[in-house]
PDB file of C-alpha atoms and ligand atoms in Angstrom:
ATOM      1  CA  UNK C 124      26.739  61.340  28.186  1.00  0.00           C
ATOM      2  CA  UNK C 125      25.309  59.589  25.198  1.00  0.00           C
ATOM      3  CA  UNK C 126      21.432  57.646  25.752  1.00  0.00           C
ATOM      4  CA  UNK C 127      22.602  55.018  23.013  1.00  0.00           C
ATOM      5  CA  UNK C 128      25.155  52.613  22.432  1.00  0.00           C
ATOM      6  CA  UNK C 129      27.197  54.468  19.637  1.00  0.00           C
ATOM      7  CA  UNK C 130      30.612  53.275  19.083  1.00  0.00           C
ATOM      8  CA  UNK C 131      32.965  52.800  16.242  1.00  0.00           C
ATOM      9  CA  UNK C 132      33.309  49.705  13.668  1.00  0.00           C
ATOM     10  CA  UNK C 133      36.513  48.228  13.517  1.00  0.00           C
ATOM     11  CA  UNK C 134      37.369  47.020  10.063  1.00  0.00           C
ATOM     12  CA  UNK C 135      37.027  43.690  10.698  1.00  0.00           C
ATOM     13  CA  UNK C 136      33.275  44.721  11.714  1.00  0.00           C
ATOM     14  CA  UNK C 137      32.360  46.188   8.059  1.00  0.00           C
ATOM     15  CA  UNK C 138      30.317  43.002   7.254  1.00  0.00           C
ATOM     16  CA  UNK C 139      27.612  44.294   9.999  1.00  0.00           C
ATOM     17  CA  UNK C 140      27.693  47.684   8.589  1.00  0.00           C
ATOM     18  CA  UNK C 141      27.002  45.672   5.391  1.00  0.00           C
ATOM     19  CA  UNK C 142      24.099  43.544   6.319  1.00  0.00           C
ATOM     20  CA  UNK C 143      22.818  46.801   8.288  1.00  0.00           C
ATOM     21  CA  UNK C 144      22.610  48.314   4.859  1.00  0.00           C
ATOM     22  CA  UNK C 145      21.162  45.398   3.064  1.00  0.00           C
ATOM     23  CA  UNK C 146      18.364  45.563   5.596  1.00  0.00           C
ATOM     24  CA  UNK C 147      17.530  49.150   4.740  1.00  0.00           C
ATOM     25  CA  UNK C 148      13.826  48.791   2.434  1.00  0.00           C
ATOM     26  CA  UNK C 149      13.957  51.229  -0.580  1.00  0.00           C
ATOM     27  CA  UNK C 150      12.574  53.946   0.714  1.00  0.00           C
ATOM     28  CA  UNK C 151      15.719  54.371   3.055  1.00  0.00           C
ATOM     29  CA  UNK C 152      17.663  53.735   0.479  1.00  0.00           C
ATOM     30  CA  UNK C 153      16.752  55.698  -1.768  1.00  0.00           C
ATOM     31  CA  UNK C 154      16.867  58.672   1.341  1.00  0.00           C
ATOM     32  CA  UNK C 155      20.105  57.480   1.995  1.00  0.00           C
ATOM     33  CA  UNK C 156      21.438  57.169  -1.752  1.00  0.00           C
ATOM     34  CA  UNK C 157      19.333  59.580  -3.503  1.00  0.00           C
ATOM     35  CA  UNK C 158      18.632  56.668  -5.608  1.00  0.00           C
ATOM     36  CA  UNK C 159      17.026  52.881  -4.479  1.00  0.00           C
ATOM     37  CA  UNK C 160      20.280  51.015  -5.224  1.00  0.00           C
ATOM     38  CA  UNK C 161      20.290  47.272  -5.768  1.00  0.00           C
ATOM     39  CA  UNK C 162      21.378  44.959  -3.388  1.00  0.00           C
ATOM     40  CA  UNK C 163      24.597  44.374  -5.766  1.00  0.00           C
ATOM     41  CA  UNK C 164      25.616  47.883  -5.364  1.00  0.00           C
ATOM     42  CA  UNK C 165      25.124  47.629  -1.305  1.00  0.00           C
ATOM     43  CA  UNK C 166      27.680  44.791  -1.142  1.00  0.00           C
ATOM     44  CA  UNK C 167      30.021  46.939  -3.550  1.00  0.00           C
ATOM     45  CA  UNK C 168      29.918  50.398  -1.519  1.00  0.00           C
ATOM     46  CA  UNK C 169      29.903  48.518   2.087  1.00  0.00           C
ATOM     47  CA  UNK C 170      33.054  46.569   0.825  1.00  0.00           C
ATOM     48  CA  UNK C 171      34.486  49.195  -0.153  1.00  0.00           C
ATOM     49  CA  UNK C 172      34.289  51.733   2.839  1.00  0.00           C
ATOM     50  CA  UNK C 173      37.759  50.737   3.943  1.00  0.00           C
ATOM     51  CA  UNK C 174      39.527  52.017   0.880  1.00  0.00           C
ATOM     52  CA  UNK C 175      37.830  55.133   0.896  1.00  0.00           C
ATOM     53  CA  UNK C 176      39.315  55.721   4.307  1.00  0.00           C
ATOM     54  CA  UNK C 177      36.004  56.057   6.016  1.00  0.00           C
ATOM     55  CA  UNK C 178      35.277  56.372   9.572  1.00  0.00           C
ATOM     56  CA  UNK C 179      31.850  54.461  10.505  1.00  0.00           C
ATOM     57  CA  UNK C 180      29.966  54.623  13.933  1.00  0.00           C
ATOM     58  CA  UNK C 181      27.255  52.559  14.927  1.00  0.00           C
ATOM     59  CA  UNK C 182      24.468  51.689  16.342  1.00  0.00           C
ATOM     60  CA  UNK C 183      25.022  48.246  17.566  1.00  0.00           C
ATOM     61  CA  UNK C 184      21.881  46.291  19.422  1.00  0.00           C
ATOM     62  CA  UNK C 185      22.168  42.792  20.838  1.00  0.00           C
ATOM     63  CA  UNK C 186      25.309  42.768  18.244  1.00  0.00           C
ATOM     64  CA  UNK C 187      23.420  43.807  15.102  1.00  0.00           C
ATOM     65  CA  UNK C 188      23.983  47.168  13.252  1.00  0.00           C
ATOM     66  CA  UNK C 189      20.828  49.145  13.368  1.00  0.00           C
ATOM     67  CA  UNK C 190      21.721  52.572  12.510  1.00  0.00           C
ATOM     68  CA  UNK C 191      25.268  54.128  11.005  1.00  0.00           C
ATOM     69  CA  UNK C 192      27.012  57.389  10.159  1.00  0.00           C
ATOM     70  CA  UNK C 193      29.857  57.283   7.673  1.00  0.00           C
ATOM     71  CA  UNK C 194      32.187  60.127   7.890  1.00  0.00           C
ATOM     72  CA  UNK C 195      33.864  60.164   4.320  1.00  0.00           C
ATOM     73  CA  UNK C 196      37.286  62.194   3.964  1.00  0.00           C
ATOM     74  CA  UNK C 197      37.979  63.841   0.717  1.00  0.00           C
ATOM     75  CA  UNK C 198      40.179  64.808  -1.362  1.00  0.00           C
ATOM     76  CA  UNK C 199      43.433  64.023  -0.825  1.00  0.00           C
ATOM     77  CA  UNK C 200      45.616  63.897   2.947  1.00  0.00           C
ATOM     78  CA  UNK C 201      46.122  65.724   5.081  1.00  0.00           C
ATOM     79  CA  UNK C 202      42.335  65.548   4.568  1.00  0.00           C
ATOM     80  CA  UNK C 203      40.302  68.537   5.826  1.00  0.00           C
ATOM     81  CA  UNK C 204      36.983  68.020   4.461  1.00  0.00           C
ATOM     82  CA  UNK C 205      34.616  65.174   4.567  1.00  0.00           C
ATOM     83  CA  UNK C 206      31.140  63.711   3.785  1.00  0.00           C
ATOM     84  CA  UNK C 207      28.772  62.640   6.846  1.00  0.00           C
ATOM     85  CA  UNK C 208      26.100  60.134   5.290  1.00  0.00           C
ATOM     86  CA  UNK C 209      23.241  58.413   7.858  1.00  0.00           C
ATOM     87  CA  UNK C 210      21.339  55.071   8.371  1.00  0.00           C
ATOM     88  CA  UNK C 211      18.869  54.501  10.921  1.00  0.00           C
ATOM     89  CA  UNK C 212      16.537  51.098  10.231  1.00  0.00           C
ATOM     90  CA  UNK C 213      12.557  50.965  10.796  1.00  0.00           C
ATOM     91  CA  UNK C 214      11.907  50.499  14.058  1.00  0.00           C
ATOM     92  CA  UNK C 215      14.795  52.018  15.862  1.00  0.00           C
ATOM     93  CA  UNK C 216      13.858  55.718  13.982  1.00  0.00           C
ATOM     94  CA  UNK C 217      12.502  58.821  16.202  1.00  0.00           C
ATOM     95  CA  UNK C 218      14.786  58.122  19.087  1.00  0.00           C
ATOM     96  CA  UNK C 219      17.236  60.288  18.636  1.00  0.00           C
ATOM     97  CA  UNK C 220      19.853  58.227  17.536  1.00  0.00           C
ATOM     98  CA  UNK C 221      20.900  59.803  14.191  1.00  0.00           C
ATOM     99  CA  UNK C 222      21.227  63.056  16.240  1.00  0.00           C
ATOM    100  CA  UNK C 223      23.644  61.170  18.339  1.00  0.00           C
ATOM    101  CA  UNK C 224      25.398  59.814  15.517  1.00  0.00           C
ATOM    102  CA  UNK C 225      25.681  63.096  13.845  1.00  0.00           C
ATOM    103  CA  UNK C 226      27.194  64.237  17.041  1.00  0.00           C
ATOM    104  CA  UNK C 227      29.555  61.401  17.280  1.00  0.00           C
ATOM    105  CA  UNK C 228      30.559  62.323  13.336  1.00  0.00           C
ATOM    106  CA  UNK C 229      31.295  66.019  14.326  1.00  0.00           C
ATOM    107  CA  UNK C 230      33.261  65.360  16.986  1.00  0.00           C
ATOM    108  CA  UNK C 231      35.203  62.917  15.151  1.00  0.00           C
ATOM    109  CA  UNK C 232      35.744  64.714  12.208  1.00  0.00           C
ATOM    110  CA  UNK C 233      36.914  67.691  15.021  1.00  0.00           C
ATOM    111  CA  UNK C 234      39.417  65.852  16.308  1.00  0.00           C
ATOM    112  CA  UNK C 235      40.800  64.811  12.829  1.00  0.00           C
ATOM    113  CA  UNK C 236      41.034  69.035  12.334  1.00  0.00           C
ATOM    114  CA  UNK C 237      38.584  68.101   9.321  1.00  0.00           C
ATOM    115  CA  UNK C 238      37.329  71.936   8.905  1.00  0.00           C
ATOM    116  CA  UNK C 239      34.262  71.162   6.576  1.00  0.00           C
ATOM    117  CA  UNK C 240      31.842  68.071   6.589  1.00  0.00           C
ATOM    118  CA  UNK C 241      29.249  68.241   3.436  1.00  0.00           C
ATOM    119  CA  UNK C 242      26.159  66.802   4.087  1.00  0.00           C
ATOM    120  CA  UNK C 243      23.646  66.296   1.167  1.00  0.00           C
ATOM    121  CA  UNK C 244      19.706  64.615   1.359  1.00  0.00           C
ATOM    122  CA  UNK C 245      16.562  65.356  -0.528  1.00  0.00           C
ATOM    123  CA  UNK C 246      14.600  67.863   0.205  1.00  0.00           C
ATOM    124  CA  UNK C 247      11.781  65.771   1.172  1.00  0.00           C
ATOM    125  CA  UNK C 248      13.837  64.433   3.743  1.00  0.00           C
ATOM    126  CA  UNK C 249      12.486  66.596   6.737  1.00  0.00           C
ATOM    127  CA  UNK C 250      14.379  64.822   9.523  1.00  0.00           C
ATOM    128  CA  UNK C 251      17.647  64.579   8.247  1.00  0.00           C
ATOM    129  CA  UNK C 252      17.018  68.226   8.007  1.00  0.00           C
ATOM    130  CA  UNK C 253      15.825  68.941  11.237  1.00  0.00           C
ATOM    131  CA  UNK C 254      19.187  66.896  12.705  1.00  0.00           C
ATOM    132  CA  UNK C 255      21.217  69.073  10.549  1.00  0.00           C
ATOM    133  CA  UNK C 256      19.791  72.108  11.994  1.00  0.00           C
ATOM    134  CA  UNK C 257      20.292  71.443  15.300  1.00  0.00           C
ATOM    135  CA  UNK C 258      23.895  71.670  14.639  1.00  0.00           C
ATOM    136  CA  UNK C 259      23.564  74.492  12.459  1.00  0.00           C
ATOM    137  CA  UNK C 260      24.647  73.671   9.495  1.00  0.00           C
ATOM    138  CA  UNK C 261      23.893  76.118   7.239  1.00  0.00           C
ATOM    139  CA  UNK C 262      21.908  74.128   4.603  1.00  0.00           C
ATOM    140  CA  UNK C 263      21.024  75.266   0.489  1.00  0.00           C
ATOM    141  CA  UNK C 264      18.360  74.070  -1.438  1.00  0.00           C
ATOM    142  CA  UNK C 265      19.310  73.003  -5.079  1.00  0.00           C
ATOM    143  CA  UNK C 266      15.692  71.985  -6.731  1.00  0.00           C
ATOM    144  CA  UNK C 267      14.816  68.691  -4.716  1.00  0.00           C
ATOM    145  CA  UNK C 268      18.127  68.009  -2.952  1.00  0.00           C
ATOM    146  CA  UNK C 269      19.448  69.971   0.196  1.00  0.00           C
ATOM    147  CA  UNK C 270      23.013  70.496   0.356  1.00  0.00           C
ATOM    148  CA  UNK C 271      24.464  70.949   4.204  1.00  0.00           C
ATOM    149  CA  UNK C 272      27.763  72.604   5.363  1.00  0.00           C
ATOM    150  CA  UNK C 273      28.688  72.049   8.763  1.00  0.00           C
ATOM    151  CA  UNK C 274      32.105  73.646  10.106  1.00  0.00           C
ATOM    152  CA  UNK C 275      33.535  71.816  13.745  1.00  0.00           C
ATOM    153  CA  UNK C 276      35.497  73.502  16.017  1.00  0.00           C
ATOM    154  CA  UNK C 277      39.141  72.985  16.397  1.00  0.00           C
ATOM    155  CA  UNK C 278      39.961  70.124  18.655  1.00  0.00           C
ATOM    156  CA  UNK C 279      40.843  70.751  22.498  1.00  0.00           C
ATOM    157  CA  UNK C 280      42.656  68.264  24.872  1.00  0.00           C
ATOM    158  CA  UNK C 281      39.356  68.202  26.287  1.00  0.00           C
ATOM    159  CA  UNK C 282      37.728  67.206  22.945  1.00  0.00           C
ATOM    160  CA  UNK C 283      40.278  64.227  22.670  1.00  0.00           C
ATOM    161  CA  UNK C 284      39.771  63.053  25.384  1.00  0.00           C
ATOM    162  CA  UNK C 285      35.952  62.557  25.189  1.00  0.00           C
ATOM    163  CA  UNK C 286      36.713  60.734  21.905  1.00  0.00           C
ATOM    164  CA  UNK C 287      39.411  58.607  23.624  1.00  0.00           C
ATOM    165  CA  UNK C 288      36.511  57.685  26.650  1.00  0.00           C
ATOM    166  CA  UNK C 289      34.262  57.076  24.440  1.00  0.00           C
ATOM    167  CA  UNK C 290      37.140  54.796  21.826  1.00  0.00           C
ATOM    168  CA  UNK C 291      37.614  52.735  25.018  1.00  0.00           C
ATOM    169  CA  UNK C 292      33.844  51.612  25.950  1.00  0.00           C
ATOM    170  CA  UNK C 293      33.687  50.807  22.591  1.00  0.00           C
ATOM    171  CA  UNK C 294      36.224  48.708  22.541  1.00  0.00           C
ATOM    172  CA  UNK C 295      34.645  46.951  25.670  1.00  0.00           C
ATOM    173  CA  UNK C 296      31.480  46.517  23.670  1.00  0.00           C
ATOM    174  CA  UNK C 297      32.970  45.353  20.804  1.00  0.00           C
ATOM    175  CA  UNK C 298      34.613  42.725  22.424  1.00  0.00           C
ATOM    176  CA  UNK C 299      31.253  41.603  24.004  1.00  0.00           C
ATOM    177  CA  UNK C 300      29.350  41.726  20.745  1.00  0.00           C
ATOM    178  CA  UNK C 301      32.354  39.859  19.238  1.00  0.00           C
ATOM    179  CA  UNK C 302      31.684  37.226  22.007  1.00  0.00           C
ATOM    180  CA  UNK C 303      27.902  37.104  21.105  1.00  0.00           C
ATOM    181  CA  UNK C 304      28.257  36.249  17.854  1.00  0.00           C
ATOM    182  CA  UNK C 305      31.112  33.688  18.218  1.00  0.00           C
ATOM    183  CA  UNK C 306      28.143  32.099  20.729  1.00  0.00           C
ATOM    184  CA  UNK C 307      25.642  32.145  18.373  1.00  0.00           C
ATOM    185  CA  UNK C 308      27.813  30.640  15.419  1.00  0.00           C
ATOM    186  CA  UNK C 309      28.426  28.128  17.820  1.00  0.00           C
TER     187      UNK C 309
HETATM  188  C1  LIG O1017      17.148  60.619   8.603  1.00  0.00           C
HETATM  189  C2  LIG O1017      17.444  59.583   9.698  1.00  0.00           C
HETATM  190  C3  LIG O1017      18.933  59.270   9.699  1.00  0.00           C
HETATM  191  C4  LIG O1017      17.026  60.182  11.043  1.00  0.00           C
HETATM  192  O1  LIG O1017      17.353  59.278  12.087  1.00  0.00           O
HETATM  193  P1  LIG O1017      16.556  59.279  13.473  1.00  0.00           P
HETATM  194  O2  LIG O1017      17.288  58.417  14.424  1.00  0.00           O
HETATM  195  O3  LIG O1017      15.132  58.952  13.217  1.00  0.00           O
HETATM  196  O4  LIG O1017      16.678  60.808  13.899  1.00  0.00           O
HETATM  197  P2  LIG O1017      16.454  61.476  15.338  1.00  0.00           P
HETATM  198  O5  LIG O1017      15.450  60.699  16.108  1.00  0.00           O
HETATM  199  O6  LIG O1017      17.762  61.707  15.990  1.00  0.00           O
HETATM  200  O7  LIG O1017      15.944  62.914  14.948  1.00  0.00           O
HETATM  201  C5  LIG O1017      14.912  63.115  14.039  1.00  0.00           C
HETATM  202  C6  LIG O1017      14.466  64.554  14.169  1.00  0.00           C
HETATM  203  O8  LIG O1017      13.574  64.850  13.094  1.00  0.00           O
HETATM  204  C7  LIG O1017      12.425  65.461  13.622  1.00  0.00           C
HETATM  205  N1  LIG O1017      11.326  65.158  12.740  1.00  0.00           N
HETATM  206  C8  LIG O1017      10.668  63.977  12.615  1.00  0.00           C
HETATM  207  N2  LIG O1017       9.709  64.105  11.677  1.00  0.00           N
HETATM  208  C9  LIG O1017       9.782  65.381  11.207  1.00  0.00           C
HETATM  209  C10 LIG O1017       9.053  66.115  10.227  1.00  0.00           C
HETATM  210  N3  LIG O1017       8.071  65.552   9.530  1.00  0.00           N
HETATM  211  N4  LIG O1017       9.405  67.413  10.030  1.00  0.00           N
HETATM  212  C11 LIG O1017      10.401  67.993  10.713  1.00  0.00           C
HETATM  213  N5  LIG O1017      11.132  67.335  11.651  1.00  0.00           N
HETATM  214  C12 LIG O1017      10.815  66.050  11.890  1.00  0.00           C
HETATM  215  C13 LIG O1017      12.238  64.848  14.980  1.00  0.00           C
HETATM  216  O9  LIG O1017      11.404  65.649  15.797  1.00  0.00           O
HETATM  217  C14 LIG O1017      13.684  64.792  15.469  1.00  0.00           C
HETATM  218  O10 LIG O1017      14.100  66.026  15.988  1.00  0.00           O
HETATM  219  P3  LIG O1017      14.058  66.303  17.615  1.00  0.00           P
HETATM  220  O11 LIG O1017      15.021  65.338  18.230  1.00  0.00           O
HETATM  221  O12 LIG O1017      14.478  67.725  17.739  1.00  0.00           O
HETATM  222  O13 LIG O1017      12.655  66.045  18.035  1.00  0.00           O
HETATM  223  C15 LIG O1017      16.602  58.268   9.474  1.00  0.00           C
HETATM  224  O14 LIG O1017      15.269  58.616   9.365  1.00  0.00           O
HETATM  225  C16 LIG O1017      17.026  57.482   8.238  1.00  0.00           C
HETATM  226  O15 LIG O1017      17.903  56.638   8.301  1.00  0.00           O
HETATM  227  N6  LIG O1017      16.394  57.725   7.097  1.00  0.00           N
HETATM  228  C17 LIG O1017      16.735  56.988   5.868  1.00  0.00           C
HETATM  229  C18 LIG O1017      18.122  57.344   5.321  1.00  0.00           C
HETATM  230  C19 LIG O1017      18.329  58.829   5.280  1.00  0.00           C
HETATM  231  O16 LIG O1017      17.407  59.610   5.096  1.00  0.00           O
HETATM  232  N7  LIG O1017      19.581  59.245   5.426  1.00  0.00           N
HETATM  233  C20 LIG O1017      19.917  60.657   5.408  1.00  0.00           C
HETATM  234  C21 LIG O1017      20.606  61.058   4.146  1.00  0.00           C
HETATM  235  S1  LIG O1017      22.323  60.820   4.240  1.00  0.00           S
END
């Protein structure tokens, strides 16, 4: 049972994962990046999330984005390793909802029989740490960056089905959000 309202972006949603990352200040950014990218190159990467096959869960609050986990296959298919990146804006930080996302991410990337997901943040960055730890990740430190290898078990009807559960109250809340914004437009 999950405290927060997680769920995943459809691709027709990408343009709140977009202005969720446009919000982040450059601090986060830089967290998030390992660099403070300009707005320019926001608009670029969120754009492009599609193409790179990415999976994105979010955060979603009165039908904003406030926090996001991109699960990022690589290589080439059948893909069995991917990249888990994380979001969380001011104000919505220390509340455990990038531990749920990183759960959500895991489980996803389980179900996908994705063996490896890479994680990588700078060494300053204590929480993302302490999240990756809790799902022990077995973590090495290269000068200022940490680099984080996580390995998910193999998927189980039971597994699935949690996803599938889950895949179907967010498309409930999707469709309410949806509704919220085609009210406020109005
Ligand atoms: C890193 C980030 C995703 C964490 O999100 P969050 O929702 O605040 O995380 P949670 O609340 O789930 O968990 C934070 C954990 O860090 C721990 N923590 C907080 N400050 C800490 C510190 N100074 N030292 C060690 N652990 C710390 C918290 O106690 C918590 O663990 P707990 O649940 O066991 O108590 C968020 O801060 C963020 O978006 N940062 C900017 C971007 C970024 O750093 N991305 C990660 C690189 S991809």
């Amino acid at each position: 049972m999950t405290k927060h309202n997680i769920r995943k972006l459809w691709p027709a949603e990408l343009g709140l994962y977009r202005e969720h990352m446009l919000r982040l200040d450059q601090d986060a950014r830089r967290l998030r990046f390992g660099r403070a990218p300009s707005d320019e190159f926001i608009e670029t990467y969120a754009d492009g999330v599609n193409d790179l096959k990415s999976l994105v869960f979010a955060y979603v609050d009165d039908g904003v984005v406030r926090a996001a986990a991109e699960l990022r296959p690589l290589g080439s298919a059948p893909y069995r390793q991917a990249e888990a990146a994380f979001s969380v804006e001011q104000g919505y930080r220390d509340e455990g909802i990038g531990t749920e996302l990183m759960a959500r991410t895991i489980q996803a990337a389980r179900n996908r029989a994705i063996t490896r997901i890479y994680l990588n943040c700078l060494l300053e960055n204590k929480k993302m740490r302490a999240i990756a730890k809790k799902f022990d990740a077995v973590l090495r430190i290269d000068h200022d960056e940490v680099f984080g290898e996580l390995a998910p078990a193999t998927p189980t009807c039971f597994s699935i089905w949690h996803e599938m559960i889950e895949a179907e109250t967010g498309f409930v809340t999707a469709v309410l959000d949806l509704q919220k914004r085609l009210l406020r437009a109005a």
